[in-house]
Tab-separated table of N, CA and C in Angstrom:
chain	number	residue	atom	x	y	z
R	1	MET	N	18.527	76.546	-14.853
R	1	MET	CA	18.466	76.311	-13.433
R	1	MET	C	17.056	75.861	-13.075
R	2	SER	N	16.952	74.770	-12.364
R	2	SER	CA	15.656	74.238	-11.967
R	2	SER	C	15.390	74.599	-10.512
R	3	THR	N	14.289	75.240	-10.272
R	3	THR	CA	13.940	75.648	-8.913
R	3	THR	C	12.555	75.129	-8.598
R	4	THR	N	12.416	74.450	-7.476
R	4	THR	CA	11.104	73.923	-7.108
R	4	THR	C	10.212	75.052	-6.641
R	5	SER	N	8.901	74.853	-6.781
R	5	SER	CA	7.960	75.907	-6.404
R	5	SER	C	8.012	76.202	-4.910
R	6	SER	N	8.487	75.250	-4.090
R	6	SER	CA	8.572	75.504	-2.656
R	6	SER	C	9.656	76.535	-2.339
R	7	GLU	N	10.603	76.727	-3.276
R	7	GLU	CA	11.654	77.722	-3.082
R	7	GLU	C	11.246	79.085	-3.625
R	8	CYS	N	10.067	79.153	-4.223
R	8	CYS	CA	9.617	80.382	-4.878
R	8	CYS	C	8.467	81.018	-4.105
R	9	GLN	N	8.382	82.342	-4.219
R	9	GLN	CA	7.293	83.087	-3.596
R	9	GLN	C	6.691	84.037	-4.623
R	10	LEU	N	5.398	84.303	-4.460
R	10	LEU	CA	4.728	85.310	-5.268
R	10	LEU	C	4.607	86.585	-4.444
R	11	PHE	N	4.864	87.710	-5.086
R	11	PHE	CA	4.751	89.011	-4.444
R	11	PHE	C	3.808	89.880	-5.261
R	12	GLU	N	3.082	90.736	-4.580
R	12	GLU	CA	2.146	91.643	-5.243
R	12	GLU	C	2.610	93.074	-5.041
R	13	MET	N	2.526	93.860	-6.104
R	13	MET	CA	2.825	95.283	-6.032
R	13	MET	C	1.617	96.013	-6.607
R	14	ILE	N	1.103	96.987	-5.895
R	14	ILE	CA	-0.033	97.775	-6.374
R	14	ILE	C	0.496	99.047	-7.017
R	15	GLN	N	0.070	99.277	-8.257
R	15	GLN	CA	0.381	100.521	-8.944
R	15	GLN	C	-0.931	101.218	-9.264
R	16	TYR	N	-0.835	102.459	-9.652
R	16	TYR	CA	-2.032	103.236	-9.975
R	16	TYR	C	-1.896	103.820	-11.369
R	17	THR	N	-3.002	103.819	-12.077
R	17	THR	CA	-3.066	104.513	-13.344
R	17	THR	C	-4.045	105.663	-13.167
R	18	CYS	N	-3.653	106.817	-13.642
R	18	CYS	CA	-4.467	108.015	-13.410
R	18	CYS	C	-4.841	108.684	-14.725
R	19	SER	N	-5.991	109.308	-14.708
R	19	SER	CA	-6.431	110.092	-15.865
R	19	SER	C	-6.842	111.475	-15.357
R	20	PHE	N	-6.878	112.399	-16.259
R	20	PHE	CA	-7.205	113.780	-15.917
R	20	PHE	C	-8.383	114.216	-16.772
R	21	PRO	N	-9.577	113.760	-16.391
R	21	PRO	CA	-10.760	114.104	-17.193
R	21	PRO	C	-11.045	115.603	-17.165
R	22	THR	N	-12.028	115.980	-17.932
R	22	THR	CA	-12.387	117.397	-17.978
R	22	THR	C	-12.784	117.890	-16.588
R	23	LYS	N	-12.792	119.156	-16.437
R	23	LYS	CA	-13.093	119.750	-15.141
R	23	LYS	C	-14.514	119.434	-14.686
R	24	HIS	N	-14.648	119.211	-13.394
R	24	HIS	CA	-15.952	118.931	-12.778
R	24	HIS	C	-16.418	120.214	-12.090
R	25	HIS	N	-17.450	120.837	-12.627
R	25	HIS	CA	-17.951	122.118	-12.100
R	25	HIS	C	-16.831	123.166	-12.075
R	26	GLY	N	-15.986	123.137	-13.117
R	26	GLY	CA	-14.938	124.142	-13.226
R	26	GLY	C	-13.690	123.830	-12.425
R	27	VAL	N	-13.688	122.721	-11.684
R	27	VAL	CA	-12.531	122.377	-10.851
R	27	VAL	C	-11.822	121.168	-11.480
R	28	PRO	N	-10.517	121.283	-11.776
R	28	PRO	CA	-9.808	120.131	-12.334
R	28	PRO	C	-9.692	119.024	-11.278
R	29	PHE	N	-9.769	117.775	-11.722
R	29	PHE	CA	-9.627	116.672	-10.774
R	29	PHE	C	-8.915	115.510	-11.446
R	30	THR	N	-8.431	114.595	-10.625
R	30	THR	CA	-7.702	113.423	-11.088
R	30	THR	C	-8.431	112.173	-10.645
R	31	GLN	N	-8.543	111.186	-11.533
R	31	GLN	CA	-9.113	109.894	-11.176
R	31	GLN	C	-8.006	108.848	-11.269
R	32	CYS	N	-7.769	108.109	-10.181
R	32	CYS	CA	-6.745	107.075	-10.171
R	32	CYS	C	-7.365	105.738	-9.794
R	33	TYR	N	-6.886	104.684	-10.451
R	33	TYR	CA	-7.393	103.338	-10.212
R	33	TYR	C	-6.222	102.407	-9.940
R	34	PRO	N	-6.348	101.559	-8.912
R	34	PRO	CA	-5.254	100.628	-8.603
R	34	PRO	C	-5.288	99.408	-9.529
R	35	PHE	N	-4.124	98.842	-9.783
R	35	PHE	CA	-4.040	97.541	-10.447
R	35	PHE	C	-2.838	96.797	-9.861
R	36	ALA	N	-2.992	95.491	-9.767
R	36	ALA	CA	-1.963	94.663	-9.146
R	36	ALA	C	-1.007	94.110	-10.191
R	37	ARG	N	0.264	94.049	-9.822
R	37	ARG	CA	1.281	93.360	-10.614
R	37	ARG	C	1.829	92.255	-9.725
R	38	ILE	N	1.977	91.051	-10.274
R	38	ILE	CA	2.409	89.896	-9.511
R	38	ILE	C	3.792	89.466	-10.009
R	39	PHE	N	4.699	89.205	-9.072
R	39	PHE	CA	6.057	88.789	-9.382
R	39	PHE	C	6.361	87.474	-8.674
R	40	ARG	N	7.197	86.657	-9.304
R	40	ARG	CA	7.642	85.396	-8.714
R	40	ARG	C	9.142	85.497	-8.501
R	41	GLN	N	9.576	85.167	-7.278
R	41	GLN	CA	11.002	85.176	-6.976
R	41	GLN	C	11.384	83.831	-6.391
R	42	CYS	N	12.436	83.249	-6.923
R	42	CYS	CA	12.925	81.947	-6.469
R	42	CYS	C	14.318	82.127	-5.884
R	43	GLY	N	14.458	81.797	-4.606
R	43	GLY	CA	15.758	81.923	-3.951
R	43	GLY	C	16.273	83.341	-4.047
R	44	SER	N	17.544	83.472	-4.460
R	44	SER	CA	18.133	84.808	-4.592
R	44	SER	C	18.116	85.294	-6.042
R	45	ASP	N	17.418	84.554	-6.931
R	45	ASP	CA	17.304	84.977	-8.333
R	45	ASP	C	16.459	86.238	-8.438
R	46	PRO	N	16.644	87.024	-9.509
R	46	PRO	CA	15.790	88.204	-9.709
R	46	PRO	C	14.327	87.802	-9.872
R	47	ALA	N	13.437	88.684	-9.519
R	47	ALA	CA	12.003	88.435	-9.659
R	47	ALA	C	11.600	88.526	-11.130
R	48	VAL	N	10.596	87.724	-11.500
R	48	VAL	CA	10.056	87.720	-12.863
R	48	VAL	C	8.578	88.065	-12.761
R	49	GLU	N	8.126	89.033	-13.574
R	49	GLU	CA	6.705	89.395	-13.537
R	49	GLU	C	5.866	88.289	-14.172
R	50	VAL	N	4.803	87.889	-13.462
R	50	VAL	CA	3.911	86.819	-13.930
R	50	VAL	C	2.454	87.280	-13.931
R	51	THR	N	2.238	88.574	-13.924
R	51	THR	CA	0.889	89.140	-13.836
R	51	THR	C	-0.061	88.531	-14.863
R	52	LYS	N	0.365	88.390	-16.102
R	52	LYS	CA	-0.518	87.925	-17.179
R	52	LYS	C	-0.862	86.445	-17.079
R	53	ILE	N	-0.084	85.647	-16.341
R	53	ILE	CA	-0.335	84.207	-16.300
R	53	ILE	C	-0.762	83.702	-14.932
R	54	VAL	N	-0.787	84.579	-13.943
R	54	VAL	CA	-1.180	84.146	-12.609
R	54	VAL	C	-2.674	83.832	-12.588
R	55	GLN	N	-3.055	82.885	-11.751
R	55	GLN	CA	-4.458	82.518	-11.594
R	55	GLN	C	-4.879	82.854	-10.172
R	56	PHE	N	-6.154	83.210	-9.995
R	56	PHE	CA	-6.677	83.531	-8.675
R	56	PHE	C	-7.771	82.545	-8.313
R	57	ASP	N	-7.782	82.108	-7.071
R	57	ASP	CA	-8.826	81.217	-6.569
R	57	ASP	C	-10.009	82.090	-6.181
R	58	GLU	N	-11.016	82.125	-7.039
R	58	GLU	CA	-12.160	83.002	-6.817
R	58	GLU	C	-13.170	82.429	-5.842
R	59	SER	N	-12.895	81.233	-5.299
R	59	SER	CA	-13.808	80.665	-4.305
R	59	SER	C	-13.594	81.298	-2.933
R	60	THR	N	-12.487	82.041	-2.779
R	60	THR	CA	-12.243	82.742	-1.520
R	60	THR	C	-12.919	84.107	-1.584
R	61	SER	N	-12.968	84.785	-0.477
R	61	SER	CA	-13.600	86.105	-0.460
R	61	SER	C	-12.826	87.056	-1.365
R	62	SER	N	-13.504	88.034	-1.926
R	62	SER	CA	-12.887	88.927	-2.907
R	62	SER	C	-11.710	89.694	-2.330
R	63	SER	N	-11.658	89.887	-1.026
R	63	SER	CA	-10.560	90.640	-0.447
R	63	SER	C	-9.333	89.775	-0.193
R	64	SER	N	-9.446	88.449	-0.417
R	64	SER	CA	-8.298	87.593	-0.129
R	64	SER	C	-8.031	86.597	-1.253
R	65	PHE	N	-8.149	87.042	-2.517
R	65	PHE	CA	-7.811	86.159	-3.635
R	65	PHE	C	-6.384	85.661	-3.441
R	66	GLN	N	-6.168	84.388	-3.623
R	66	GLN	CA	-4.834	83.830	-3.489
R	66	GLN	C	-4.269	83.548	-4.876
R	67	PRO	N	-3.198	84.248	-5.292
R	67	PRO	CA	-2.645	84.006	-6.618
R	67	PRO	C	-1.889	82.682	-6.663
R	68	SER	N	-1.913	82.016	-7.801
R	68	SER	CA	-1.130	80.806	-8.016
R	68	SER	C	-0.768	80.732	-9.485
R	69	LEU	N	0.242	79.933	-9.779
R	69	LEU	CA	0.668	79.743	-11.160
R	69	LEU	C	0.225	78.376	-11.636
R	70	PRO	N	-0.056	78.228	-12.931
R	70	PRO	CA	-0.424	76.916	-13.468
R	70	PRO	C	0.694	75.903	-13.217
R	71	ASP	N	0.338	74.625	-13.034
R	71	ASP	CA	1.327	73.570	-12.844
R	71	ASP	C	2.172	73.413	-14.102
R	72	ASN	N	3.403	72.975	-13.926
R	72	ASN	CA	4.342	72.700	-15.024
R	72	ASN	C	4.558	73.900	-15.937
R	73	LEU	N	4.589	75.076	-15.355
R	73	LEU	CA	4.785	76.296	-16.136
R	73	LEU	C	6.278	76.557	-16.294
R	74	GLN	N	6.734	76.790	-17.501
R	74	GLN	CA	8.132	77.091	-17.770
R	74	GLN	C	8.278	78.596	-17.919
R	75	LEU	N	8.908	79.226	-16.938
R	75	LEU	CA	9.092	80.677	-16.963
R	75	LEU	C	10.503	81.028	-17.415
R	76	PRO	N	10.664	82.177	-18.023
R	76	PRO	CA	12.025	82.613	-18.357
R	76	PRO	C	12.781	82.945	-17.087
R	77	GLU	N	14.101	82.832	-17.153
R	77	GLU	CA	14.916	83.213	-16.008
R	77	GLU	C	15.040	84.734	-15.973
R	78	GLY	N	15.007	85.283	-14.768
R	78	GLY	CA	15.194	86.719	-14.617
R	78	GLY	C	16.673	87.068	-14.662
R	79	LYS	N	16.982	88.320	-14.936
R	79	LYS	CA	18.357	88.801	-14.948
R	79	LYS	C	18.473	89.988	-14.010
R	80	ALA	N	19.621	90.105	-13.391
R	80	ALA	CA	19.905	91.304	-12.612
R	80	ALA	C	20.079	92.462	-13.593
R	81	TRP	N	19.717	93.673	-13.172
R	81	TRP	CA	19.814	94.827	-14.075
R	81	TRP	C	21.218	94.983	-14.645
R	82	LYS	N	22.240	94.666	-13.850
R	82	LYS	CA	23.616	94.817	-14.335
R	82	LYS	C	23.935	93.857	-15.476
R	83	ASP	N	23.136	92.786	-15.617
R	83	ASP	CA	23.366	91.795	-16.667
R	83	ASP	C	22.492	92.007	-17.905
R	84	VAL	N	21.614	92.992	-17.874
R	84	VAL	CA	20.747	93.260	-19.018
R	84	VAL	C	21.557	94.016	-20.066
R	85	LYS	N	21.586	93.489	-21.276
R	85	LYS	CA	22.342	94.104	-22.373
R	85	LYS	C	21.397	94.935	-23.228
R	86	THR	N	21.792	96.128	-23.510
R	86	THR	CA	21.012	97.007	-24.387
R	86	THR	C	21.916	97.506	-25.507
R	87	HIS	N	21.308	98.052	-26.504
R	87	HIS	CA	22.101	98.664	-27.584
R	87	HIS	C	21.567	100.060	-27.838
R	88	ASP	N	22.431	100.886	-28.325
R	88	ASP	CA	22.065	102.260	-28.649
R	88	ASP	C	21.759	102.317	-30.148
R	89	PRO	N	20.477	102.517	-30.503
R	89	PRO	CA	20.117	102.518	-31.925
R	89	PRO	C	20.729	103.697	-32.685
R	90	TRP	N	21.265	104.678	-31.983
R	90	TRP	CA	21.794	105.875	-32.625
R	90	TRP	C	23.292	105.789	-32.856
R	91	SER	N	23.901	104.692	-32.412
R	91	SER	CA	25.375	104.614	-32.611
R	91	SER	C	25.729	103.821	-33.834
């Protein structure tokens, strides 16, 4: 299926990764850091994660980086969860 980039949108989701370092002055604490995941959705097709290949325009202010994808990029088609086939290695 061929979809033009004008029919596609990029979405950002912020997730956090946390660690539990040693106690600070005897009090346990948690350190969490945000990281962005970028997804591309075209029409009503499922979203495909493009975090590793997205590019950011660093000429804009750091608080408003605009993500974009390289031109002529061939992405895999996404699947709805109901269409994902798995196998049970124990059967």
